[in-house]
Amino acid sequence: MRKLFVILLLAACWLTAGAQAEVERWGRFEASFKADVKGNPFDVALTATFSGPDTTFTVRGFYDGDGIYKVRFMPVKQGRWTYKTSSAVAALDGREGSFTCVAPGKDNHGPVTTDGTYDFKYADGKRYYPVGTTSYDWMHAGGDYPARTIRSLDKAGFNKVRMLLVVQNFDFGYPEPALYPFELKKKSRGEDGKTHFEWDYTRFNPEYFDHVERCIDSLAAIGVEADLVLFHPYDDGRWDFDKMPMDVNLRYAAYVTARLGAFRNVWWSLANEYDFMRHLTIADWDSITRTVDEGDPYGHLLSIHSHTAKYYKYWEPVYTHASVQDQAPVEDFGRAAIVRNIYKKPVIFDEVLYEGNMRNRWGSLSGEEMLHRMWQGLVAGTYVTHGECYQDSPTDYVRDFLAVGGEFQGEAWKRIKFMRSVLDAMPGPMQLSDSSWDPYTSSAGENYYIVYLGKRISHEWTFDLPVKNGPYPRLKEGQKFKVEILDTWNMTVTQYPDTFETTAPVGDRVYDKHHGKVRLPCLPYLLLRITKAE
Amino acid sequence: MRKLFVILLLAACWLTAGAQAEVERWGRFEASFKADVKGNPFDVALTATFSGPDTTFTVRGFYDGDGIYKVRFMPVKQGRWTYKTSSAVAALDGREGSFTCVAPGKDNHGPVTTDGTYDFKYADGKRYYPVGTTSYDWMHAGGDYPARTIRSLDKAGFNKVRMLLVVQNFDFGYPEPALYPFELKKKSRGEDGKTHFEWDYTRFNPEYFDHVERCIDSLAAIGVEADLVLFHPYDDGRWDFDKMPMDVNLRYAAYVTARLGAFRNVWWSLANEYDFMRHLTIADWDSITRTVDEGDPYGHLLSIHSHTAKYYKYWEPVYTHASVQDQAPVEDFGRAAIVRNIYKKPVIFDEVLYEGNMRNRWGSLSGEEMLHRMWQGLVAGTYVTHGECYQDSPTDYVRDFLAVGGEFQGEAWKRIKFMRSVLDAMPGPMQLSDSSWDPYTSSAGENYYIVYLGKRISHEWTFDLPVKNGPYPRLKEGQKFKVEILDTWNMTVTQYPDTFETTAPVGDRVYDKHHGKVRLPCLPYLLLRITKAE
């Protein structure tokens, strides 16, 4: 496992090598400059303007410690790029250079962006269906957790991980991280027996961010998007990272975007459960949003996440998608599409409760229920994030993937590759064929239907489809279909032997001319894939 | 029936008598001025500024035909009010007067306004739970339909009716109305055998609006709010009222608000299925919204309505509530609250399909299903509008309340007074006690729970409540409760003999200390009212 991580880190290092002559498209150019300045080097303003084929970007640089300032850039077009820096510090001003942006490597499809109203794609046009999981502190857990987590994500086939940029405090027994984002001024033991930290919020810890960056590059190397949560409320008086003043929050947001904006697999998640950081107002979040948005000339995906069913103003143009915490929309049919219909943006249900054995009500889903909720969201044209939290005791996080990563312990993760294979086989993303009239049937292309049966257990399914097929041509008479029975839990695909031929529409439905039915195995979580018969 | 309508019209006439010395609070003051002008009298701009206790309103006047210009005003505070007109026409300029606003009459609670985030109230503070129905053309159907409709609404106990200001064309056999909103320039029979109308869009027909106003006053007299739909797409080439140019639309919106703004029971519904008026853009609707909003200094409720599941940008401050067309949210538990949670405004599901015997899929609910959907929405803290459409043949609208009013034919309407009695007995509006965790249990006050069982048929209900009781204090141990079994269909209230006493919280629920259960009659549509036992 360590070996894999080393290889990935080497790959990552290659991505971040010094001022390069060639950089692949959506790769990362980095230039370093030495300067001695008086005062706090983190206060130095440095920007660089990159000019390339028909386009110009201005990015912020940042101080990386040891007298080194850096600018990073992700070229979005192939061809020759030149740059020039600007700073009040002479040694950092007017520094120029150039490089050539070459074709992207085989597994580099660029950053993920929105596609149409409800979906995602890579910058090179390849479809991207987010099938993510959650591991808040895998970067911070220390030891070989990062390497083991990368390996687990790769093995399971997830393509996104929701993770915290700053470590959280599950409880006071939670392991102390080796690194912190800020310079430590003082550490003392209080009268309460707890360690008290005093931070210099004007000085970041480059070593901390360097570690984070290696982790993010390791994710890129296995094709996983880093849904990076910048703020969270789970500190509970341990380090007070959830109670920083607004000027520190904005300084931090600016530093983070300067460092990480050029990483193609970064998504900005402004917060986890933002509404539990009760000292911050919506106006404060607007400021944080603006700072991140302004610091990112590439337009990485950007959202924010709230406590259960609180729902944010995702309709504002700056938010690229809705990152929702609410289990209700994916617990049963007919719900998730409501959220999509209202926001008219891609919707990711980033917390719908987790698979696990916890005693609380949010971490105790069965694997079946976790997987079912994911499919439930998918057939409605939304996306659902996985998470699992198994513990040997209530304060033992060693096996808790949600907390520290490591190895998955549960059952749902084993079905993720199968899920992705079903998604990848579709001509396009799913959406309800006839929204609000039929919550079970989804369209993924012309004459391409998905019927998810969920928990219904039946020995047969009558061939019965809506005439309406989402945005695709309506179903016509005399169309021949085959049906495959997919068992989403047991991961089997069974081609049903009969072929079906559509009647003329009867009201808003069509049936098989010979009243055909599909015999089913009387199991839950079946999905019917109904496609044109040749 | 005619007698009732005559009485109501007399009452209405009293409301609109000439320049009065006394006007009750939220009543209507009207002043008339004679002027001879050159050109189109509808082009004359006239405003009047009313100054009363601590407040000033400027309202637009309007031309009412026969050389008469009028200004109308709804005084919102008791005390002395003076007014002064302003116009480029000398005879209409600087006209002054005064009146005294006295206490409102017994049944005058003022206009309905929003209350908190999710609910409504009258201006005098009395609670208002919208329990509305739909009758698009009752004002336009002619004969004794208006009088019969008023009588039916009163008998059923509805307190809102959704209705079209301009007649629609269900089909070409639909009766021709006696009056039109615009002056008719020319009527001719086309080569297609159909009558073609040519309108002078610069001239309104005061007689038309006078009739509408009498109808709205008749509603006020029986305590029904007029949810007045200004535009709709259902013309199908008959009169082309759905295809007027934008300047006409805005002129019409301004005229309508000038005439009707002072009617306390008017709600503005900008459109029915706005998105089917395909020549209008969102920018056009923004203009219409602005015109209505600017023409109404009182801030009457304002919304807009779209085709199924299209969902509008109700988050914009100008919209007071969401007027949604979508059946999905009220077809089952756990859905309606999602819409409420996202918009953070009062939600009225103004079309969830209708009770009726039509062959289409939108007009064929049973009465049971219609009523169930209304309760389904109510327990989730939203509101649902009734409608019914029974026909003897597909083009016979004589019995179709949805179209022409008259008498209700179905079953759900008979249960409306019972529904309202349950609502009126509550200390406050309902909302889910523990949203997203329990879709069945609603809170309406401290220690006041409503559990709606919907279609579940069971012989017993185990006493089992969420600790969380919406915004009210959490449920404590040792609290004594009584349970009433309400049959929403058969309209019975049965006090269950046992008293229950709460355990300490077990997780997020409390139970009865003696594991008590309520025996149920094995019927659907039961509602349990669980309140503090004395």
PDB file of N, CA and C in Angstrom, chain B residues 442-484:
ATOM      1  N   SER B 442     -46.745  16.323  12.881  1.00  0.00           N
ATOM      2  CA  SER B 442     -46.714  17.765  12.718  1.00  0.00           C
ATOM      3  C   SER B 442     -46.919  18.442  14.064  1.00  0.00           C
ATOM      4  N   SER B 443     -46.345  19.618  14.196  1.00  0.00           N
ATOM      5  CA  SER B 443     -46.502  20.408  15.416  1.00  0.00           C
ATOM      6  C   SER B 443     -47.370  21.614  15.112  1.00  0.00           C
ATOM      7  N   ALA B 444     -48.275  21.932  16.024  1.00  0.00           N
ATOM      8  CA  ALA B 444     -49.097  23.131  15.837  1.00  0.00           C
ATOM      9  C   ALA B 444     -49.089  24.006  17.085  1.00  0.00           C
ATOM     10  N   GLY B 445     -48.207  23.682  18.002  1.00  0.00           N
ATOM     11  CA  GLY B 445     -48.108  24.462  19.231  1.00  0.00           C
ATOM     12  C   GLY B 445     -47.364  23.655  20.271  1.00  0.00           C
ATOM     13  N   GLU B 446     -47.151  24.251  21.423  1.00  0.00           N
ATOM     14  CA  GLU B 446     -46.472  23.533  22.494  1.00  0.00           C
ATOM     15  C   GLU B 446     -47.349  22.350  22.929  1.00  0.00           C
ATOM     16  N   ASN B 447     -46.757  21.185  22.976  1.00  0.00           N
ATOM     17  CA  ASN B 447     -47.484  19.959  23.338  1.00  0.00           C
ATOM     18  C   ASN B 447     -48.741  19.749  22.493  1.00  0.00           C
ATOM     19  N   TYR B 448     -48.642  20.088  21.223  1.00  0.00           N
ATOM     20  CA  TYR B 448     -49.791  19.952  20.315  1.00  0.00           C
ATOM     21  C   TYR B 448     -49.278  19.307  19.035  1.00  0.00           C
ATOM     22  N   TYR B 449     -49.585  18.034  18.886  1.00  0.00           N
ATOM     23  CA  TYR B 449     -49.097  17.285  17.726  1.00  0.00           C
ATOM     24  C   TYR B 449     -50.269  16.822  16.860  1.00  0.00           C
ATOM     25  N   ILE B 450     -50.028  16.768  15.588  1.00  0.00           N
ATOM     26  CA  ILE B 450     -50.965  16.178  14.638  1.00  0.00           C
ATOM     27  C   ILE B 450     -50.220  15.044  13.935  1.00  0.00           C
ATOM     28  N   VAL B 451     -50.772  13.849  13.958  1.00  0.00           N
ATOM     29  CA  VAL B 451     -50.192  12.737  13.199  1.00  0.00           C
ATOM     30  C   VAL B 451     -51.193  12.361  12.117  1.00  0.00           C
ATOM     31  N   TYR B 452     -50.799  12.522  10.874  1.00  0.00           N
ATOM     32  CA  TYR B 452     -51.699  12.160   9.778  1.00  0.00           C
ATOM     33  C   TYR B 452     -51.307  10.775   9.285  1.00  0.00           C
ATOM     34  N   LEU B 453     -52.258   9.884   9.245  1.00  0.00           N
ATOM     35  CA  LEU B 453     -51.948   8.500   8.873  1.00  0.00           C
ATOM     36  C   LEU B 453     -52.168   8.239   7.386  1.00  0.00           C
ATOM     37  N   GLY B 454     -52.804   9.157   6.693  1.00  0.00           N
ATOM     38  CA  GLY B 454     -52.964   9.010   5.244  1.00  0.00           C
ATOM     39  C   GLY B 454     -53.655   7.723   4.861  1.00  0.00           C
ATOM     40  N   LYS B 455     -53.029   6.979   3.966  1.00  0.00           N
ATOM     41  CA  LYS B 455     -53.676   5.755   3.463  1.00  0.00           C
ATOM     42  C   LYS B 455     -53.361   4.529   4.309  1.00  0.00           C
ATOM     43  N   ARG B 456     -52.502   4.696   5.314  1.00  0.00           N
ATOM     44  CA  ARG B 456     -52.183   3.561   6.195  1.00  0.00           C
ATOM     45  C   ARG B 456     -53.446   3.119   6.932  1.00  0.00           C
ATOM     46  N   ILE B 457     -53.734   1.870   6.869  1.00  0.00           N
ATOM     47  CA  ILE B 457     -54.891   1.334   7.592  1.00  0.00           C
ATOM     48  C   ILE B 457     -54.346   0.399   8.654  1.00  0.00           C
ATOM     49  N   SER B 458     -54.648   0.690   9.894  1.00  0.00           N
ATOM     50  CA  SER B 458     -54.091  -0.104  10.987  1.00  0.00           C
ATOM     51  C   SER B 458     -55.112  -0.171  12.105  1.00  0.00           C
ATOM     52  N   HIS B 459     -54.997  -1.203  12.918  1.00  0.00           N
ATOM     53  CA  HIS B 459     -55.948  -1.316  14.026  1.00  0.00           C
ATOM     54  C   HIS B 459     -55.432  -0.618  15.275  1.00  0.00           C
ATOM     55  N   GLU B 460     -54.182  -0.116  15.196  1.00  0.00           N
ATOM     56  CA  GLU B 460     -53.681   0.568  16.383  1.00  0.00           C
ATOM     57  C   GLU B 460     -52.547   1.526  16.025  1.00  0.00           C
ATOM     58  N   TRP B 461     -52.348   2.465  16.903  1.00  0.00           N
ATOM     59  CA  TRP B 461     -51.216   3.383  16.781  1.00  0.00           C
ATOM     60  C   TRP B 461     -50.515   3.423  18.129  1.00  0.00           C
ATOM     61  N   THR B 462     -49.231   3.068  18.107  1.00  0.00           N
ATOM     62  CA  THR B 462     -48.435   3.107  19.333  1.00  0.00           C
ATOM     63  C   THR B 462     -48.087   4.555  19.645  1.00  0.00           C
ATOM     64  N   PHE B 463     -48.316   4.937  20.854  1.00  0.00           N
ATOM     65  CA  PHE B 463     -47.978   6.313  21.262  1.00  0.00           C
ATOM     66  C   PHE B 463     -46.468   6.505  21.105  1.00  0.00           C
ATOM     67  N   ASP B 464     -46.080   7.387  20.228  1.00  0.00           N
ATOM     68  CA  ASP B 464     -44.679   7.473  19.779  1.00  0.00           C
ATOM     69  C   ASP B 464     -44.515   8.818  19.084  1.00  0.00           C
ATOM     70  N   LEU B 465     -43.875   9.740  19.768  1.00  0.00           N
ATOM     71  CA  LEU B 465     -43.751  11.098  19.220  1.00  0.00           C
ATOM     72  C   LEU B 465     -42.295  11.524  19.141  1.00  0.00           C
ATOM     73  N   PRO B 466     -41.975  12.409  18.206  1.00  0.00           N
ATOM     74  CA  PRO B 466     -40.612  12.942  18.182  1.00  0.00           C
ATOM     75  C   PRO B 466     -40.396  13.881  19.371  1.00  0.00           C
ATOM     76  N   VAL B 467     -39.219  13.835  19.923  1.00  0.00           N
ATOM     77  CA  VAL B 467     -38.863  14.761  21.008  1.00  0.00           C
ATOM     78  C   VAL B 467     -38.935  16.192  20.483  1.00  0.00           C
ATOM     79  N   LYS B 468     -38.513  16.352  19.260  1.00  0.00           N
ATOM     80  CA  LYS B 468     -38.522  17.681  18.645  1.00  0.00           C
ATOM     81  C   LYS B 468     -39.959  18.023  18.256  1.00  0.00           C
ATOM     82  N   ASN B 469     -40.355  19.209  18.612  1.00  0.00           N
ATOM     83  CA  ASN B 469     -41.724  19.638  18.333  1.00  0.00           C
ATOM     84  C   ASN B 469     -41.688  20.940  17.538  1.00  0.00           C
ATOM     85  N   GLY B 470     -41.049  20.875  16.365  1.00  0.00           N
ATOM     86  CA  GLY B 470     -40.926  22.077  15.545  1.00  0.00           C
ATOM     87  C   GLY B 470     -40.177  23.146  16.318  1.00  0.00           C
ATOM     88  N   PRO B 471     -40.699  24.376  16.330  1.00  0.00           N
ATOM     89  CA  PRO B 471     -39.996  25.466  17.020  1.00  0.00           C
ATOM     90  C   PRO B 471     -40.374  25.536  18.496  1.00  0.00           C
ATOM     91  N   TYR B 472     -41.248  24.654  18.936  1.00  0.00           N
ATOM     92  CA  TYR B 472     -41.738  24.704  20.320  1.00  0.00           C
ATOM     93  C   TYR B 472     -40.813  23.906  21.233  1.00  0.00           C
ATOM     94  N   PRO B 473     -40.987  24.073  22.552  1.00  0.00           N
ATOM     95  CA  PRO B 473     -40.099  23.344  23.477  1.00  0.00           C
ATOM     96  C   PRO B 473     -40.146  21.833  23.216  1.00  0.00           C
ATOM     97  N   ARG B 474     -38.997  21.209  23.357  1.00  0.00           N
ATOM     98  CA  ARG B 474     -38.907  19.772  23.133  1.00  0.00           C
ATOM     99  C   ARG B 474     -39.754  19.034  24.158  1.00  0.00           C
ATOM    100  N   LEU B 475     -40.184  17.880  23.769  1.00  0.00           N
ATOM    101  CA  LEU B 475     -41.088  17.103  24.603  1.00  0.00           C
ATOM    102  C   LEU B 475     -40.338  16.573  25.825  1.00  0.00           C
ATOM    103  N   LYS B 476     -40.972  16.721  26.970  1.00  0.00           N
ATOM    104  CA  LYS B 476     -40.334  16.292  28.223  1.00  0.00           C
ATOM    105  C   LYS B 476     -40.989  15.028  28.756  1.00  0.00           C
ATOM    106  N   GLU B 477     -40.273  14.431  29.666  1.00  0.00           N
ATOM    107  CA  GLU B 477     -40.806  13.262  30.364  1.00  0.00           C
ATOM    108  C   GLU B 477     -41.962  13.689  31.293  1.00  0.00           C
ATOM    109  N   GLY B 478     -42.921  12.776  31.449  1.00  0.00           N
ATOM    110  CA  GLY B 478     -43.991  13.007  32.424  1.00  0.00           C
ATOM    111  C   GLY B 478     -45.077  13.942  31.939  1.00  0.00           C
ATOM    112  N   GLN B 479     -45.101  14.204  30.646  1.00  0.00           N
ATOM    113  CA  GLN B 479     -46.141  15.062  30.079  1.00  0.00           C
ATOM    114  C   GLN B 479     -47.356  14.202  29.755  1.00  0.00           C
ATOM    115  N   LYS B 480     -48.516  14.629  30.173  1.00  0.00           N
ATOM    116  CA  LYS B 480     -49.726  13.841  29.914  1.00  0.00           C
ATOM    117  C   LYS B 480     -50.440  14.318  28.653  1.00  0.00           C
ATOM    118  N   PHE B 481     -50.835  13.368  27.845  1.00  0.00           N
ATOM    119  CA  PHE B 481     -51.501  13.687  26.579  1.00  0.00           C
ATOM    120  C   PHE B 481     -52.812  12.929  26.434  1.00  0.00           C
ATOM    121  N   LYS B 482     -53.757  13.561  25.759  1.00  0.00           N
ATOM    122  CA  LYS B 482     -54.941  12.858  25.281  1.00  0.00           C
ATOM    123  C   LYS B 482     -54.834  12.774  23.763  1.00  0.00           C
ATOM    124  N   VAL B 483     -55.548  11.821  23.196  1.00  0.00           N
ATOM    125  CA  VAL B 483     -55.516  11.610  21.756  1.00  0.00           C
ATOM    126  C   VAL B 483     -56.940  11.606  21.219  1.00  0.00           C
ATOM    127  N   GLU B 484     -57.166  12.397  20.178  1.00  0.00           N
ATOM    128  CA  GLU B 484     -58.453  12.350  19.470  1.00  0.00           C
ATOM    129  C   GLU B 484     -58.219  11.739  18.101  1.00  0.00           C
TER     130      GLU B 484
END
